[in-house]
Short mmCIF file of C-alpha atoms and ligand atoms in Angstrom, two decimals:
data_model
loop_
_atom_site.label_atom_id
_atom_site.label_comp_id
_atom_site.label_asym_id
_atom_site.label_seq_id
_atom_site.Cartn_x
_atom_site.Cartn_y
_atom_site.Cartn_z
CA MET A 1 66.55 102.50 70.97
CA GLY A 2 69.64 100.75 69.59
CA ALA A 3 72.95 100.25 71.34
CA SER A 4 75.12 103.24 72.21
CA THR A 5 78.92 103.05 72.27
CA VAL A 6 80.51 105.77 74.37
CA LEU A 7 84.09 106.73 75.15
CA GLY A 8 84.62 107.93 78.74
CA ILE A 9 87.46 110.13 79.99
CA GLU A 10 88.25 110.69 83.70
CA THR A 11 90.90 113.17 84.92
CA SER A 12 89.40 114.78 88.03
CA CYS A 13 92.01 113.65 90.54
CA ASP A 14 95.20 111.61 90.29
CA GLU A 15 94.25 108.92 87.78
CA THR A 16 94.06 109.41 84.03
CA ALA A 17 91.45 106.91 82.85
CA ALA A 18 89.73 106.06 79.58
CA ALA A 19 87.09 103.45 78.79
CA VAL A 20 84.62 102.34 76.15
CA VAL A 21 81.19 101.15 77.27
CA ARG A 22 78.37 99.85 75.10
CA LEU A 23 74.84 100.18 76.44
CA ASP A 24 72.37 97.92 74.65
CA GLY A 25 68.80 98.88 73.80
CA ALA A 26 67.57 97.35 77.06
CA GLY A 27 69.96 99.48 79.12
CA ARG A 28 72.46 96.69 79.85
CA PRO A 29 76.07 97.91 79.86
CA GLU A 30 79.10 96.05 78.56
CA VAL A 31 82.57 97.38 79.39
CA LEU A 32 84.61 96.97 76.18
CA SER A 33 87.75 98.45 77.74
CA SER A 34 88.69 100.32 80.90
CA ILE A 35 92.24 101.46 81.57
CA ILE A 36 93.82 103.61 84.26
CA SER A 37 97.18 105.35 84.50
CA SER A 38 97.89 106.19 88.12
CA GLN A 39 100.02 109.16 89.13
CA ALA A 40 100.44 107.84 92.68
CA ALA A 41 104.22 107.60 92.35
CA ALA A 42 104.50 111.25 91.26
CA HIS A 43 102.58 112.46 94.33
CA ALA A 44 103.95 110.00 96.91
CA PRO A 45 106.93 112.16 97.96
CA TYR A 46 104.47 114.92 98.95
CA GLY A 47 102.11 112.68 100.97
CA GLY A 48 99.08 113.83 98.97
CA VAL A 49 97.92 114.96 95.54
CA VAL A 50 99.64 118.09 94.18
CA PRO A 51 97.19 119.78 91.74
CA GLU A 52 99.82 121.22 89.36
CA ILE A 53 101.67 117.92 89.08
CA ALA A 54 98.34 116.16 88.49
CA ALA A 55 97.26 118.50 85.68
CA ARG A 56 100.60 118.20 83.90
CA ALA A 57 100.63 114.42 84.18
CA HIS A 58 97.09 114.24 82.71
CA VAL A 59 98.20 116.34 79.70
CA GLU A 60 101.09 113.97 79.07
CA VAL A 61 99.03 110.77 78.87
CA VAL A 62 95.38 111.57 78.13
CA ASP A 63 95.66 111.16 74.32
CA VAL A 64 97.61 107.90 74.64
CA MET A 65 95.03 106.55 77.10
CA VAL A 66 92.15 107.36 74.73
CA LEU A 67 93.88 105.59 71.83
CA ARG A 68 94.71 102.57 74.01
CA ALA A 69 91.13 102.29 75.29
CA LEU A 70 89.83 102.32 71.72
CA ALA A 71 92.45 99.77 70.61
CA GLU A 72 91.60 97.44 73.51
CA ALA A 73 87.92 97.69 72.60
CA GLY A 74 88.84 96.89 68.98
CA LEU A 75 87.16 100.10 67.82
CA GLY A 76 88.01 103.37 66.09
CA PHE A 77 86.66 106.91 66.56
CA ALA A 78 84.11 106.22 63.79
CA ASP A 79 82.45 103.55 65.98
CA LEU A 80 81.64 106.00 68.80
CA ASP A 81 78.15 107.42 69.29
CA ALA A 82 79.32 109.99 71.84
CA VAL A 83 82.19 111.04 74.09
CA ALA A 84 81.72 111.56 77.83
CA ALA A 85 84.21 113.40 80.03
CA THR A 86 84.22 114.28 83.72
CA ALA A 87 83.44 118.01 83.99
CA GLY A 88 83.71 118.18 87.80
CA PRO A 89 83.82 118.20 90.74
CA GLY A 90 87.56 117.82 91.18
CA LEU A 91 90.93 119.48 90.76
CA ILE A 92 90.17 122.05 88.09
CA GLY A 93 93.43 121.78 86.11
CA GLY A 94 92.94 118.06 85.63
CA VAL A 95 89.22 118.34 84.88
CA MET A 96 90.00 120.88 82.14
CA VAL A 97 92.48 118.50 80.50
CA GLY A 98 90.00 115.62 80.19
CA LEU A 99 87.06 117.82 79.26
CA SER A 100 89.09 119.59 76.55
CA ALA A 101 90.15 116.24 75.12
CA GLY A 102 86.49 115.17 75.06
CA LYS A 103 85.43 118.40 73.35
CA ALA A 104 88.15 118.05 70.71
CA ILE A 105 87.03 114.50 69.86
CA ALA A 106 83.35 115.50 69.80
CA MET A 107 84.08 118.43 67.49
CA ALA A 108 86.44 116.55 65.18
CA ARG A 109 84.12 113.55 64.81
CA GLY A 110 80.82 115.44 64.90
CA ILE A 111 79.46 113.35 67.79
CA PRO A 112 77.72 114.56 70.96
CA LEU A 113 79.65 115.55 74.08
CA ILE A 114 78.36 114.60 77.51
CA ALA A 115 79.82 116.55 80.44
CA VAL A 116 79.52 114.10 83.33
CA ASN A 117 79.41 114.81 87.04
CA HIS A 118 82.08 112.58 88.63
CA LEU A 119 79.70 111.82 91.52
CA GLU A 120 77.03 110.63 89.09
CA GLY A 121 79.65 108.27 87.66
CA HIS A 122 80.23 106.81 91.14
CA ALA A 123 76.48 106.70 91.78
CA LEU A 124 75.90 104.58 88.67
CA SER A 125 79.06 102.44 89.04
CA PRO A 126 77.36 99.46 90.75
CA ARG A 127 75.40 98.96 87.50
CA LEU A 128 78.62 98.19 85.61
CA ALA A 129 79.08 94.84 87.30
CA GLU A 130 75.57 93.49 87.85
CA PRO A 131 71.99 94.32 86.94
CA LEU A 132 70.77 96.83 89.50
CA ALA A 133 67.43 98.47 88.80
CA TYR A 134 66.52 102.03 89.82
CA PRO A 135 65.80 103.25 92.41
CA TYR A 136 68.43 102.26 94.98
CA LEU A 137 70.07 103.69 98.06
CA LEU A 138 73.78 104.37 97.61
CA LEU A 139 76.60 105.03 100.06
CA LEU A 140 79.44 106.71 98.22
CA VAL A 141 82.48 106.47 100.43
CA SER A 142 85.96 107.37 99.15
CA GLY A 143 88.94 109.60 99.81
CA GLY A 144 87.08 112.65 98.52
CA HIS A 145 83.41 111.89 99.13
CA CYS A 146 81.11 110.52 101.79
CA GLN A 147 77.42 110.77 100.98
CA LEU A 148 74.16 108.85 101.06
CA LEU A 149 72.10 109.19 97.88
CA ILE A 150 68.82 107.91 96.52
CA VAL A 151 69.59 107.11 92.90
CA ASP A 152 66.32 107.32 90.94
CA GLY A 153 68.00 107.36 87.55
CA VAL A 154 70.49 109.28 85.50
CA GLY A 155 70.16 112.99 86.34
CA ALA A 156 67.95 112.14 89.32
CA CYS A 157 69.92 111.69 92.52
CA GLU A 158 68.70 112.93 95.87
CA ARG A 159 71.25 113.51 98.63
CA LEU A 160 70.08 112.30 102.03
CA GLY A 161 73.27 113.13 103.89
CA SER A 162 76.91 114.06 103.49
CA THR A 163 80.00 114.53 105.62
CA ILE A 164 80.17 117.83 107.44
CA ASP A 165 83.99 117.70 107.59
CA ASP A 166 86.30 114.94 106.29
CA ALA A 167 85.52 112.05 103.95
CA ALA A 168 85.87 108.58 105.50
CA GLY A 169 88.85 107.66 103.28
CA GLU A 170 90.56 110.87 104.31
CA ALA A 171 90.15 109.84 107.98
CA PHE A 172 91.65 106.41 107.20
CA ASP A 173 94.56 108.09 105.40
CA LYS A 174 95.32 110.62 108.14
CA ILE A 175 95.13 108.07 110.95
CA GLY A 176 97.31 105.79 108.82
CA LYS A 177 99.86 108.57 108.47
CA ALA A 178 99.91 109.12 112.25
CA LEU A 179 100.56 105.38 112.60
CA GLY A 180 103.54 105.72 110.25
CA LEU A 181 101.85 103.86 107.38
CA PRO A 182 102.52 104.64 103.71
CA TYR A 183 100.03 106.71 101.70
CA PRO A 184 97.19 105.94 101.07
CA GLY A 185 96.75 104.69 104.62
CA GLY A 186 93.40 102.86 104.28
CA PRO A 187 94.54 99.47 102.97
CA ALA A 188 97.66 99.42 105.23
CA LEU A 189 95.55 100.35 108.26
CA GLU A 190 93.19 97.45 107.55
CA THR A 191 96.14 95.04 107.55
CA LEU A 192 97.58 96.53 110.75
CA ALA A 193 94.17 96.23 112.46
CA GLU A 194 94.22 92.42 112.05
CA GLY A 195 95.03 91.03 115.47
CA GLY A 196 94.17 94.35 117.11
CA ASP A 197 91.73 94.77 119.98
CA ALA A 198 89.07 97.25 118.86
CA GLU A 199 87.72 97.52 122.42
CA ARG A 200 90.89 98.71 124.15
CA PHE A 201 90.60 102.38 123.18
CA ALA A 202 87.38 104.38 123.16
CA LEU A 203 86.97 106.91 120.35
CA PRO A 204 84.35 109.68 120.09
CA ARG A 205 81.11 108.59 118.46
CA ALA A 206 80.23 111.69 116.43
CA LEU A 207 76.68 112.80 115.71
CA LEU A 208 75.33 109.67 117.40
CA GLY A 209 71.62 109.96 117.99
CA ARG A 210 71.22 112.79 115.48
CA LYS A 211 68.15 112.41 113.32
CA ASP A 212 69.76 113.22 109.97
CA CYS A 213 72.05 111.15 107.73
CA ASP A 214 75.17 113.33 107.93
CA PHE A 215 78.66 112.11 108.83
CA SER A 216 81.54 113.62 110.80
CA PHE A 217 85.01 112.11 111.03
CA SER A 218 87.24 114.95 112.15
CA GLY A 219 86.90 114.46 115.95
CA LEU A 220 87.46 110.73 115.61
CA LYS A 221 90.44 111.35 113.33
CA THR A 222 92.13 113.75 115.74
CA ALA A 223 91.53 111.47 118.75
CA ALA A 224 92.87 108.41 116.90
CA ALA A 225 95.91 110.33 115.64
CA ARG A 226 96.70 111.37 119.23
CA LEU A 227 96.43 107.75 120.39
CA ALA A 228 98.70 106.74 117.49
CA GLU A 229 101.37 109.18 118.62
CA GLY A 230 101.35 107.57 122.08
CA ALA A 231 101.50 104.01 120.74
CA ARG A 232 104.77 102.31 121.76
CA THR A 233 104.51 98.66 120.79
CA LEU A 234 103.24 96.91 117.68
CA GLN A 235 100.27 95.70 119.72
CA ASP A 236 99.47 99.31 120.72
CA ARG A 237 99.48 100.30 117.05
CA ARG A 238 97.32 97.32 116.10
CA ASP A 239 94.80 98.24 118.81
CA VAL A 240 94.64 101.89 117.68
CA ALA A 241 94.14 100.79 114.05
CA ALA A 242 91.40 98.34 115.04
CA ALA A 243 89.61 100.96 117.16
CA ALA A 244 89.76 103.55 114.37
CA GLN A 245 88.51 101.11 111.76
CA ALA A 246 85.65 99.95 113.99
CA ALA A 247 84.66 103.56 114.76
CA ILE A 248 84.61 104.58 111.07
CA ALA A 249 82.79 101.42 109.97
CA GLY A 250 80.35 101.79 112.87
CA GLN A 251 79.44 105.34 111.92
CA LEU A 252 79.02 104.43 108.24
CA ALA A 253 76.71 101.54 109.16
CA GLU A 254 74.70 103.56 111.68
CA ARG A 255 74.03 106.45 109.28
CA THR A 256 73.27 104.03 106.46
CA ALA A 257 70.78 102.17 108.66
CA ARG A 258 69.07 105.49 109.37
CA ALA A 259 68.89 106.22 105.62
CA MET A 260 67.50 102.73 105.04
CA GLY A 261 64.70 103.46 107.50
CA LEU A 262 63.90 106.68 105.66
CA TYR A 263 64.09 105.02 102.26
CA SER A 264 61.85 102.10 103.21
CA ARG A 265 59.21 104.42 104.63
CA ARG A 266 59.15 106.09 101.20
CA HIS A 267 59.49 103.01 99.01
CA GLY A 268 57.64 100.54 101.24
CA GLY A 269 56.20 97.51 99.46
CA THR A 270 58.79 97.61 96.66
CA SER A 271 62.16 95.83 96.40
CA LEU A 272 64.65 97.59 98.63
CA ARG A 273 68.12 97.86 97.09
CA PHE A 274 71.34 99.16 98.64
CA ALA A 275 74.74 99.62 97.00
CA VAL A 276 78.08 100.91 98.22
CA ALA A 277 80.73 102.51 95.99
CA GLY A 278 84.08 104.29 96.40
CA GLY A 279 87.52 103.13 97.54
CA VAL A 280 86.59 102.64 101.20
CA ALA A 281 84.10 99.95 100.09
CA ALA A 282 87.19 97.73 99.77
CA ASN A 283 87.46 97.59 103.58
CA GLY A 284 86.29 94.24 104.96
CA GLU A 285 85.00 95.60 108.26
CA VAL A 286 83.07 98.37 106.45
CA ARG A 287 81.49 95.79 104.13
CA ARG A 288 80.59 93.45 106.99
CA ARG A 289 78.88 96.22 108.95
CA LEU A 290 76.99 97.53 105.90
CA MET A 291 75.86 94.03 104.93
CA ALA A 292 74.53 93.56 108.46
CA SER A 293 72.57 96.84 108.20
CA ALA A 294 71.18 95.77 104.82
CA ARG A 295 70.13 92.36 106.16
CA GLU A 296 68.48 93.91 109.20
CA HIS A 297 66.45 96.36 107.10
CA GLY A 298 65.51 93.91 104.32
CA PHE A 299 67.72 95.46 101.63
CA SER A 300 69.66 93.64 98.91
CA PHE A 301 73.39 94.44 98.95
CA ALA A 302 75.57 95.30 95.96
CA ALA A 303 79.19 96.38 95.87
CA PRO A 304 81.01 96.75 92.57
CA PRO A 305 84.42 95.08 92.16
CA LEU A 306 87.22 97.32 93.37
CA ALA A 307 88.20 98.37 89.85
CA TYR A 308 84.82 100.11 89.52
CA CYS A 309 84.75 101.34 93.16
CA THR A 310 87.81 103.54 92.81
CA ASP A 311 88.11 106.27 90.18
CA ASN A 312 87.71 104.89 86.66
CA ALA A 313 86.39 105.96 83.26
CA ALA A 314 83.94 103.08 82.73
CA MET A 315 81.56 104.74 85.20
CA ILE A 316 81.90 108.03 83.29
CA ALA A 317 81.21 106.28 79.97
CA LEU A 318 78.17 104.53 81.51
CA ALA A 319 76.74 107.81 82.84
CA GLY A 320 77.41 109.31 79.40
CA ALA A 321 75.66 106.44 77.59
CA GLU A 322 72.61 106.59 79.88
CA ARG A 323 72.48 110.37 79.40
CA LEU A 324 72.79 109.99 75.62
CA GLN A 325 69.87 107.55 75.58
CA ALA A 326 67.85 110.01 77.71
CA GLY A 327 68.66 112.84 75.27
CA LEU A 328 70.80 114.68 77.82
CA THR A 329 73.82 115.88 75.85
CA SER A 330 75.99 118.94 76.57
CA PRO A 331 77.01 122.00 74.57
CA LEU A 332 80.62 122.22 73.39
CA ASP A 333 81.21 125.17 75.73
CA ALA A 334 80.26 123.12 78.83
CA ALA A 335 82.29 124.48 81.76
CA ALA A 336 84.74 122.58 83.94
CA ARG A 337 83.53 122.91 87.55
CA PRO A 338 85.72 122.50 90.66
CA ARG A 339 82.53 122.19 92.73
CA TRP A 340 79.41 120.55 91.40
CA PRO A 341 76.96 119.04 93.90
CA LEU A 342 74.97 116.16 92.50
CA ASP A 343 71.82 117.25 94.25
CA GLU A 344 72.02 121.02 93.79
CA ALA A 345 68.82 121.66 95.75
CA ALA A 346 69.99 119.75 98.85
CA ALA A 347 73.45 121.31 98.66
CA ALA A 348 72.02 124.83 98.53
CA GLU A 349 69.69 124.12 101.43
CA ARG A 350 72.26 122.35 103.62
CA PRO A 351 75.81 123.16 102.47
CA THR A 352 77.56 120.54 104.59
CA HIS A 353 80.71 120.13 102.58
CA ALA A 354 84.13 121.27 103.71
CA PRO A 355 87.07 121.05 101.27
CA GLY A 356 88.90 117.74 101.65
CA ARG A 357 92.35 116.33 101.09
CA LYS A 358 91.89 116.28 97.35
CA GLY A 359 90.42 119.78 97.14
CA ALA A 360 86.85 121.02 97.15
CA LYS A 361 84.86 118.19 95.67
CA ALA A 362 81.18 118.59 96.26
O1 LIG B 1 87.62 106.09 95.38
P1 LIG B 1 89.05 106.33 95.67
O2 LIG B 1 90.07 105.54 94.90
O3 LIG B 1 89.50 107.82 95.45
C1 LIG B 1 88.76 108.94 95.62
O4 LIG B 1 88.11 109.37 94.65
O5 LIG B 1 88.84 109.48 96.72
O6 LIG B 1 89.25 106.07 97.22
C2 LIG B 1 90.51 106.13 97.81
C3 LIG B 1 90.31 106.04 99.29
C4 LIG B 1 91.61 106.33 100.04
O7 LIG B 1 91.32 107.24 101.07
C5 LIG B 1 91.99 104.95 100.59
O8 LIG B 1 92.73 105.01 101.79
C6 LIG B 1 90.65 104.31 100.80
O9 LIG B 1 89.87 104.72 99.68
N1 LIG B 1 90.76 102.85 100.85
C7 LIG B 1 90.55 102.13 101.97
C8 LIG B 1 90.83 100.78 101.65
N2 LIG B 1 91.17 100.73 100.32
C9 LIG B 1 91.12 102.01 99.85
N3 LIG B 1 90.18 102.50 103.19
C10 LIG B 1 90.06 101.54 104.11
N4 LIG B 1 90.31 100.24 103.88
C11 LIG B 1 90.69 99.80 102.68
N5 LIG B 1 90.93 98.51 102.46
ZN1 LIG B 2 86.00 109.57 92.91
#
């Protein structure tokens, strides 16, 4: 198989992103361009993403972003082998904008369309930065998602566990808000936690000792927010931030270690690979704890650079290119889906998801 050059479009939340990725015959990706237009400023006054504002903002810039991504790659529409667009899960108005743009390009140029699951994009994202062979264990941890997946290949992800209430990033953001930090609270909370005493306050340790790989952050979030309201001094606030960060990182590492045990029983004797993706992977304490779990269980550790951790279109283009090479293209009437679990079987069996800050995602 020769190289495939694919345009990716991502509009499922509050970033309008476009990228061009070339996948060579050996399955090695090269990101030719990857650009993002953030709507953060438009949503900031509301303290969260407003779906109508998001959809309108995507309409205004999606065509410009596509043209810019092609220009930065030094390519034209005629150089594309396919166009990939996020078809869900996400805020439906925005998803429809990007998917319609993808369909229009596919129809006008007579090239295949690939309707990509946003979660599959995240699941494959570690492969953008470094060679990472299938299969691997993935923790996807962002503002909208928190799940542990076995990634066997494109179109073959098995969900081992998922949050039963909030996503980890959502917990960071809400505790940050209670501490008076600007949105999104995660990065600001990490800074505040420096010099804090993580031991001073005890927070609930949810689901500890449970045999599955599910997460729960809502009890911890409420308890930390209550502590934040009672914090008087800067040191109090630092200590609450440190305790919250340690509790979230601790739960992520504990559940991941459990999944590693499960994975190694299944894949014993082979190379054990672990990767983390999503915005929360930027957190130093989270990384440290996950690296320790990986070391302890004999796993290699991969974390994509932040630009590929947070929402981007390069991961959508990569999923599209891998799908194209596997012959998995989509019809031009592919539907936009607000909910679209990656592992439909597991989701039907154990529907653990509750709608999050950014809407119903998985
Ligand atoms: O992947 P992402 O950009 O968006 C979603 O698709 O959700 O992740 C954003 C989330 C936010 O909740 C943000 O607070 C969190 O990632 N985040 C962090 C840090 N940087 C970003 N959380 C904790 N510590 C950080 N340094
Ligand atoms: Zn995402």
